[in-house]
Backbone as ProteinMPNN parsed JSONL, in Angstrom:
{"seq_chain_A": "MGLYCIKHQNSQETMKFYTEADIILFFLNAAGTVLSDGERKNFEKLSKVNENIIFVLNKIDAAENIPYLVKYIEDNTKNNFKVVPISSKTGENIDTLRSIILDTVKKKKKIFYSRSL", "coords_chain_A": {"N_chain_A": [[-119.572, 19.264, -54.336], [-116.909, 21.366, -53.984], [-114.349, 23.109, -55.929], [-112.035, 23.427, -54.374], [-112.262, 21.27, -52.591], [-112.015, 19.098, -54.328], [-109.393, 19.486, -55.308], [-108.002, 19.247, -52.885], [-108.627, 16.607, -52.145], [-107.486, 15.203, -54.31], [-104.836, 15.921, -53.898], [-104.316, 14.672, -51.447], [-104.566, 11.974, -52.216], [-102.454, 11.783, -54.033], [-100.254, 12.256, -52.325], [-100.454, 9.971, -50.807], [-99.636, 8.01, -52.623], [-96.968, 8.833, -52.952], [-96.029, 8.388, -50.36], [-96.126, 5.608, -50.169], [-94.441, 4.768, -52.174], [-91.651, 2.951, -53.484], [-89.404, 4.15, -54.538], [-88.703, 7.508, -55.353], [-88.324, 9.385, -58.161], [-86.997, 12.397, -58.628], [-87.159, 14.75, -60.839], [-85.056, 17.212, -62.229], [-84.342, 20.112, -64.163], [-81.477, 20.583, -65.814], [-80.863, 22.571, -67.572], [-82.336, 24.677, -66.79], [-83.74, 26.574, -64.076], [-82.338, 25.27, -61.378], [-83.571, 23.568, -58.632], [-85.734, 25.377, -57.983], [-87.941, 27.682, -56.232], [-90.494, 26.484, -56.122], [-89.818, 23.806, -56.685], [-88.22, 23.248, -54.468], [-90.118, 23.464, -52.389], [-91.836, 21.353, -53.076], [-90.021, 19.219, -52.842], [-89.443, 19.368, -50.083], [-91.941, 18.675, -48.992], [-92.2, 16.052, -50.014], [-89.927, 14.75, -48.94], [-90.58, 14.548, -46.304], [-92.387, 12.489, -46.178], [-91.283, 10.365, -47.505], [-88.138, 9.014, -47.757], [-86.715, 7.94, -49.795], [-85.586, 9.205, -52.207], [-84.382, 10.019, -55.37], [-82.51, 12.32, -57.024], [-82.821, 13.343, -60.307], [-80.982, 14.794, -62.579], [-81.722, 16.166, -65.382], [-81.234, 16.786, -68.932], [-78.524, 17.357, -69.286], [-77.04, 17.611, -71.513], [-77.618, 20.058, -72.52], [-76.661, 21.949, -70.836], [-74.228, 23.696, -68.79], [-71.333, 23.206, -66.702], [-71.897, 20.92, -65.028], [-70.866, 19.425, -62.778], [-70.874, 21.477, -60.813], [-73.648, 21.991, -60.588], [-74.561, 19.513, -59.626], [-73.235, 19.447, -57.142], [-74.422, 21.696, -55.99], [-77.088, 20.847, -55.694], [-76.666, 18.683, -53.953], [-75.558, 20.038, -51.727], [-77.735, 21.621, -50.996], [-79.539, 19.796, -50.155], [-78.554, 18.62, -48.018], [-76.741, 16.588, -48.522], [-78.039, 14.114, -48.422], [-79.236, 12.645, -50.376], [-79.08, 10.84, -53.451], [-77.735, 12.126, -56.485], [-78.195, 12.093, -59.849], [-76.85, 12.888, -62.822], [-78.207, 13.113, -66.031], [-78.832, 12.608, -69.565], [-81.651, 12.524, -71.291], [-81.939, 12.792, -73.93], [-79.5, 12.092, -75.234], [-78.882, 9.783, -73.922], [-76.911, 9.589, -72.071], [-75.547, 8.468, -69.057], [-77.81, 6.987, -68.379], [-77.656, 4.266, -67.864], [-76.311, 4.325, -65.433], [-78.237, 5.522, -63.785], [-80.203, 3.524, -63.933], [-78.846, 1.414, -62.64], [-78.577, 2.47, -60.038], [-81.242, 2.674, -59.287], [-81.972, -0.067, -59.331], [-80.206, -1.076, -57.359], [-81.176, 0.257, -55.111], [-83.756, -0.798, -54.905], [-83.109, -3.476, -54.44], [-81.838, -3.261, -51.938], [-83.995, -2.617, -50.377], [-85.121, -4.982, -50.279], [-87.062, -5.779, -52.088], [-88.916, -7.636, -54.42], [-87.95, -7.748, -57.667], [-87.962, -7.692, -61.106], [-86.865, -7.293, -64.351], [-86.569, -7.285, -67.801], [-85.733, -5.192, -69.337], [-85.089, -1.995, -68.273]], "CA_chain_A": [[-118.175, 19.312, -53.956], [-116.275, 22.516, -54.602], [-113.048, 22.925, -56.547], [-111.045, 23.24, -53.305], [-112.395, 19.9, -52.077], [-111.466, 18.191, -55.339], [-107.943, 19.653, -55.275], [-107.518, 18.704, -51.62], [-108.752, 15.147, -52.219], [-106.458, 14.725, -55.248], [-103.551, 16.118, -53.245], [-104.178, 13.604, -50.451], [-104.332, 10.72, -52.941], [-101.104, 11.846, -54.573], [-99.319, 12.079, -51.215], [-100.518, 8.558, -50.413], [-98.761, 7.298, -53.557], [-95.587, 9.18, -52.603], [-95.705, 7.741, -49.087], [-95.986, 4.174, -50.381], [-93.521, 4.486, -53.273], [-90.343, 2.401, -53.153], [-88.429, 5.151, -54.966], [-89.241, 8.689, -56.039], [-87.37, 10.055, -59.04], [-87.305, 13.822, -58.598], [-86.477, 15.289, -62.008], [-84.704, 18.628, -62.293], [-83.892, 20.517, -65.488], [-80.141, 21.173, -65.73], [-80.802, 23.744, -68.442], [-83.241, 25.678, -66.237], [-83.454, 26.957, -62.698], [-82.246, 24.045, -60.59], [-84.13, 23.747, -57.292], [-86.513, 26.608, -57.878], [-88.743, 27.741, -55.002], [-91.54, 25.459, -56.221], [-89.183, 22.493, -56.563], [-87.813, 23.107, -53.06], [-91.322, 23.206, -51.593], [-92.266, 19.98, -53.376], [-89.045, 18.316, -52.239], [-89.631, 19.373, -48.63], [-93.133, 17.867, -48.706], [-91.919, 14.647, -50.312], [-88.918, 14.177, -48.045], [-91.217, 14.288, -45.006], [-93.177, 11.258, -46.235], [-90.516, 9.283, -48.131], [-86.734, 9.4, -47.851], [-86.115, 7.236, -50.935], [-85.651, 10.131, -53.339], [-83.199, 10.148, -56.211], [-82.597, 13.481, -57.911], [-82.399, 13.075, -61.673], [-80.665, 16.071, -63.219], [-81.888, 15.877, -66.807], [-80.831, 17.769, -69.943], [-77.138, 17.773, -69.098], [-76.499, 17.908, -72.838], [-77.955, 21.45, -72.845], [-76.248, 22.793, -69.714], [-72.8, 23.756, -68.514], [-70.87, 23.061, -65.328], [-72.71, 19.89, -64.377], [-70.388, 19.147, -61.41], [-71.36, 22.536, -59.916], [-75.076, 21.773, -60.358], [-74.697, 18.342, -58.751], [-72.824, 19.876, -55.798], [-75.451, 22.626, -55.518], [-78.224, 20.024, -55.237], [-76.22, 17.949, -52.76], [-75.428, 20.988, -50.616], [-79.053, 22.122, -50.616], [-80.341, 18.688, -49.623], [-77.721, 18.107, -46.91], [-76.051, 15.38, -48.986], [-78.782, 12.922, -48.003], [-79.893, 12.023, -51.526], [-78.261, 10.658, -54.649], [-78.007, 13.007, -57.618], [-77.71, 11.427, -61.055], [-76.998, 13.721, -64.019], [-78.47, 12.306, -67.233], [-79.415, 13.235, -70.75], [-82.613, 11.618, -71.917], [-81.774, 12.972, -75.374], [-78.349, 11.331, -75.729], [-78.779, 8.526, -73.189], [-75.781, 9.644, -71.152], [-75.752, 8.086, -67.651], [-79.058, 6.253, -68.148], [-77.275, 2.999, -67.226], [-75.999, 4.644, -64.039], [-79.524, 5.699, -63.114], [-80.806, 2.191, -63.844], [-78.125, 0.671, -61.6], [-78.918, 3.036, -58.729], [-82.623, 2.255, -59.001], [-81.952, -1.505, -59.006], [-79.543, -1.24, -56.054], [-82.097, 0.746, -54.085], [-84.832, -1.784, -54.77], [-82.528, -4.667, -53.81], [-81.614, -2.962, -50.519], [-85.298, -2.625, -49.712], [-85.542, -6.382, -50.341], [-88.256, -5.903, -52.92], [-88.738, -8.538, -55.558], [-87.979, -6.89, -58.848], [-87.38, -8.32, -62.269], [-87.191, -6.626, -65.598], [-85.609, -7.543, -68.865], [-85.168, -3.897, -69.703], [-85.64, -0.916, -67.458]], "C_chain_A": [[-117.519, 20.458, -54.712], [-114.91, 22.177, -55.162], [-111.967, 22.693, -55.491], [-111.076, 21.809, -52.787], [-111.788, 18.89, -53.04], [-109.944, 18.267, -55.325], [-107.358, 19.017, -54.019], [-107.547, 17.174, -51.644], [-107.681, 14.574, -53.145], [-105.072, 14.841, -54.635], [-103.298, 15.025, -52.21], [-103.887, 12.261, -51.12], [-102.907, 10.673, -53.487], [-100.078, 11.623, -53.471], [-99.318, 10.633, -50.722], [-99.604, 7.729, -51.321], [-97.297, 7.568, -53.227], [-95.145, 8.481, -51.329], [-95.395, 6.262, -49.293], [-94.958, 3.799, -51.452], [-92.2, 3.92, -52.767], [-89.24, 3.41, -53.456], [-89.188, 6.313, -55.605], [-88.108, 9.275, -56.87], [-87.809, 11.502, -59.149], [-86.503, 14.477, -59.717], [-86.275, 16.796, -61.898], [-84.138, 18.912, -63.673], [-82.553, 21.234, -65.365], [-80.021, 22.442, -66.56], [-81.714, 24.873, -67.948], [-82.791, 26.113, -64.861], [-83.493, 25.709, -61.835], [-82.641, 24.351, -59.152], [-84.777, 25.12, -57.127], [-87.309, 26.581, -56.575], [-89.815, 26.657, -54.997], [-90.974, 24.059, -56.057], [-88.742, 22.234, -55.123], [-89.01, 22.765, -52.178], [-91.813, 21.782, -51.819], [-91.32, 18.962, -52.747], [-89.241, 18.238, -50.729], [-90.855, 18.552, -48.233], [-92.833, 16.379, -48.882], [-90.964, 14.019, -49.306], [-89.464, 13.929, -46.647], [-91.975, 12.968, -45.0], [-92.413, 10.084, -46.846], [-89.078, 9.751, -48.307], [-86.016, 8.751, -49.029], [-86.255, 8.065, -52.205], [-84.314, 10.11, -54.063], [-83.427, 11.366, -57.094], [-82.039, 13.099, -59.265], [-82.234, 14.429, -62.349], [-80.623, 15.833, -64.718], [-81.422, 17.059, -67.662], [-79.407, 18.267, -69.731], [-76.453, 18.08, -70.42], [-76.728, 19.367, -73.222], [-77.519, 22.422, -71.743], [-74.73, 22.754, -69.569], [-72.556, 23.542, -67.029], [-71.742, 22.105, -64.512], [-72.191, 19.546, -62.977], [-70.85, 20.212, -60.401], [-72.835, 22.326, -59.589], [-75.322, 20.589, -59.428], [-74.352, 18.728, -57.318], [-73.861, 20.825, -55.187], [-76.657, 21.862, -54.957], [-77.844, 19.286, -53.958], [-76.153, 18.869, -51.543], [-76.782, 21.445, -50.101], [-80.011, 21.035, -50.155], [-79.54, 17.95, -48.554], [-77.036, 16.784, -47.245], [-76.737, 14.087, -48.581], [-79.384, 12.136, -49.165], [-78.92, 11.904, -52.691], [-78.714, 11.647, -55.721], [-77.38, 12.351, -58.841], [-77.935, 12.349, -62.249], [-77.178, 12.829, -65.25], [-78.837, 13.214, -68.407], [-80.368, 12.224, -71.361], [-82.502, 11.703, -73.439], [-80.651, 12.087, -75.916], [-78.204, 9.972, -75.062], [-77.631, 8.494, -72.195], [-76.229, 9.377, -69.71], [-77.082, 7.381, -67.362], [-78.757, 4.916, -67.466], [-76.934, 3.203, -65.75], [-77.29, 4.795, -63.239], [-80.211, 4.353, -62.91], [-80.155, 1.384, -62.723], [-78.479, 1.165, -60.206], [-80.335, 2.643, -58.329], [-82.647, 0.787, -58.576], [-81.302, -1.763, -57.652], [-80.464, -0.821, -54.916], [-83.213, -0.254, -53.835], [-84.315, -3.045, -54.084], [-82.319, -4.444, -52.316], [-82.913, -2.972, -49.73], [-85.882, -4.034, -49.695], [-86.892, -6.551, -51.051], [-87.949, -6.873, -54.045], [-88.93, -7.699, -56.805], [-87.299, -7.613, -59.995], [-87.82, -7.561, -63.495], [-86.134, -6.979, -66.629], [-84.949, -6.243, -69.316], [-85.873, -2.821, -68.891], [-85.376, 0.39, -68.115]], "O_chain_A": [[-117.571, 20.509, -55.941], [-114.372, 21.099, -54.909], [-111.081, 21.86, -55.683], [-110.027, 21.204, -52.57], [-111.126, 17.94, -52.62], [-109.272, 17.235, -55.329], [-106.338, 18.33, -54.082], [-106.594, 16.526, -51.211], [-107.039, 13.578, -52.812], [-104.228, 13.966, -54.828], [-102.184, 14.511, -52.11], [-103.051, 11.497, -50.638], [-102.238, 9.642, -53.41], [-99.123, 10.871, -53.666], [-98.288, 10.131, -50.271], [-98.885, 6.85, -50.846], [-96.478, 6.649, -53.22], [-94.004, 8.029, -51.233], [-94.492, 5.725, -48.652], [-94.643, 2.62, -51.612], [-91.687, 4.36, -51.737], [-88.26, 3.51, -52.718], [-90.184, 6.117, -56.302], [-87.054, 9.62, -56.336], [-88.87, 11.798, -59.699], [-85.308, 14.73, -59.563], [-87.181, 17.545, -61.532], [-83.521, 18.039, -64.283], [-82.492, 22.359, -64.87], [-79.174, 23.291, -66.283], [-81.846, 25.903, -68.61], [-81.611, 26.031, -64.521], [-84.564, 25.153, -61.588], [-82.112, 25.275, -58.533], [-84.41, 25.904, -56.252], [-87.341, 25.558, -55.891], [-90.021, 25.988, -53.984], [-91.565, 23.218, -55.379], [-88.879, 21.118, -54.621], [-88.926, 21.884, -51.322], [-92.165, 21.084, -50.868], [-91.763, 17.96, -52.186], [-89.209, 17.148, -50.158], [-90.814, 17.814, -47.249], [-93.16, 15.557, -48.026], [-91.17, 12.886, -48.87], [-88.868, 13.172, -45.88], [-92.188, 12.383, -43.938], [-92.84, 8.936, -46.723], [-88.831, 10.776, -48.942], [-84.827, 8.992, -49.235], [-86.947, 7.679, -53.148], [-83.253, 10.176, -53.442], [-84.415, 11.437, -57.825], [-80.921, 12.594, -59.366], [-83.21, 15.117, -62.65], [-79.623, 15.36, -65.258], [-81.244, 18.173, -67.171], [-79.108, 19.438, -69.961], [-75.409, 18.732, -70.448], [-76.097, 19.863, -74.155], [-77.951, 23.574, -71.717], [-74.05, 21.903, -70.142], [-73.463, 23.682, -66.209], [-72.249, 22.454, -63.446], [-72.998, 19.387, -62.062], [-71.18, 19.881, -59.262], [-73.234, 22.468, -58.433], [-76.182, 20.648, -58.549], [-75.078, 18.383, -56.385], [-74.138, 20.751, -53.99], [-77.175, 22.189, -53.89], [-78.61, 19.266, -52.994], [-76.633, 18.521, -50.464], [-76.957, 21.636, -48.897], [-81.158, 21.315, -49.805], [-79.825, 16.795, -48.235], [-76.782, 15.965, -46.362], [-76.073, 13.064, -48.415], [-79.977, 11.078, -48.957], [-78.052, 12.755, -52.887], [-79.898, 11.961, -55.848], [-76.179, 12.085, -58.865], [-79.077, 12.572, -62.652], [-76.396, 11.906, -65.478], [-79.109, 14.404, -68.251], [-79.945, 11.193, -71.884], [-82.922, 10.79, -74.149], [-80.821, 11.414, -76.932], [-77.492, 9.104, -75.566], [-77.404, 7.474, -71.545], [-77.176, 9.992, -69.219], [-77.436, 7.201, -66.197], [-79.509, 4.48, -66.594], [-77.236, 2.349, -64.916], [-77.412, 4.253, -62.14], [-80.739, 4.078, -61.833], [-80.853, 0.738, -61.941], [-78.663, 0.362, -59.292], [-80.593, 2.318, -57.17], [-83.272, 0.44, -57.574], [-81.795, -2.582, -56.877], [-80.517, -1.48, -53.877], [-83.572, -0.524, -52.688], [-85.004, -3.621, -53.242], [-82.592, -5.336, -51.513], [-82.921, -3.3, -48.543], [-86.975, -4.264, -49.177], [-87.731, -7.36, -50.655], [-86.83, -6.91, -54.555], [-89.948, -7.027, -56.971], [-86.174, -8.092, -59.854], [-88.994, -7.229, -63.656], [-84.938, -6.967, -66.336], [-83.76, -6.209, -69.634], [-87.101, -2.761, -68.841], [-85.76, 1.435, -67.589]]}, "name": "protein", "num_of_chains": 1, "seq": "MGLYCIKHQNSQETMKFYTEADIILFFLNAAGTVLSDGERKNFEKLSKVNENIIFVLNKIDAAENIPYLVKYIEDNTKNNFKVVPISSKTGENIDTLRSIILDTVKKKKKIFYSRSL"}
């Protein structure tokens, strides 16, 4: 089995997980290039197999003009996906992200229980 075959097989397995996932958290770096060409390509692939994507704009503690970045993501995804700005460093908006995840799971009528998420 050649390297191409291994990569192709792994890619197919990964896409299977994305297809079956209840939610996909698509992390973007607020302090970097938001929605780079590579990120756009990955998003386009994912959105074809699963529409339950939440954009998580991380590192808002190290970036400026967060409302502009959120609007940029919304505009470039046709406002079809939630965008949650967070800081994993400071914990800002982590509770908001948790609530959105739980609401999404409840709407899908999935059984979900966790003492701490």
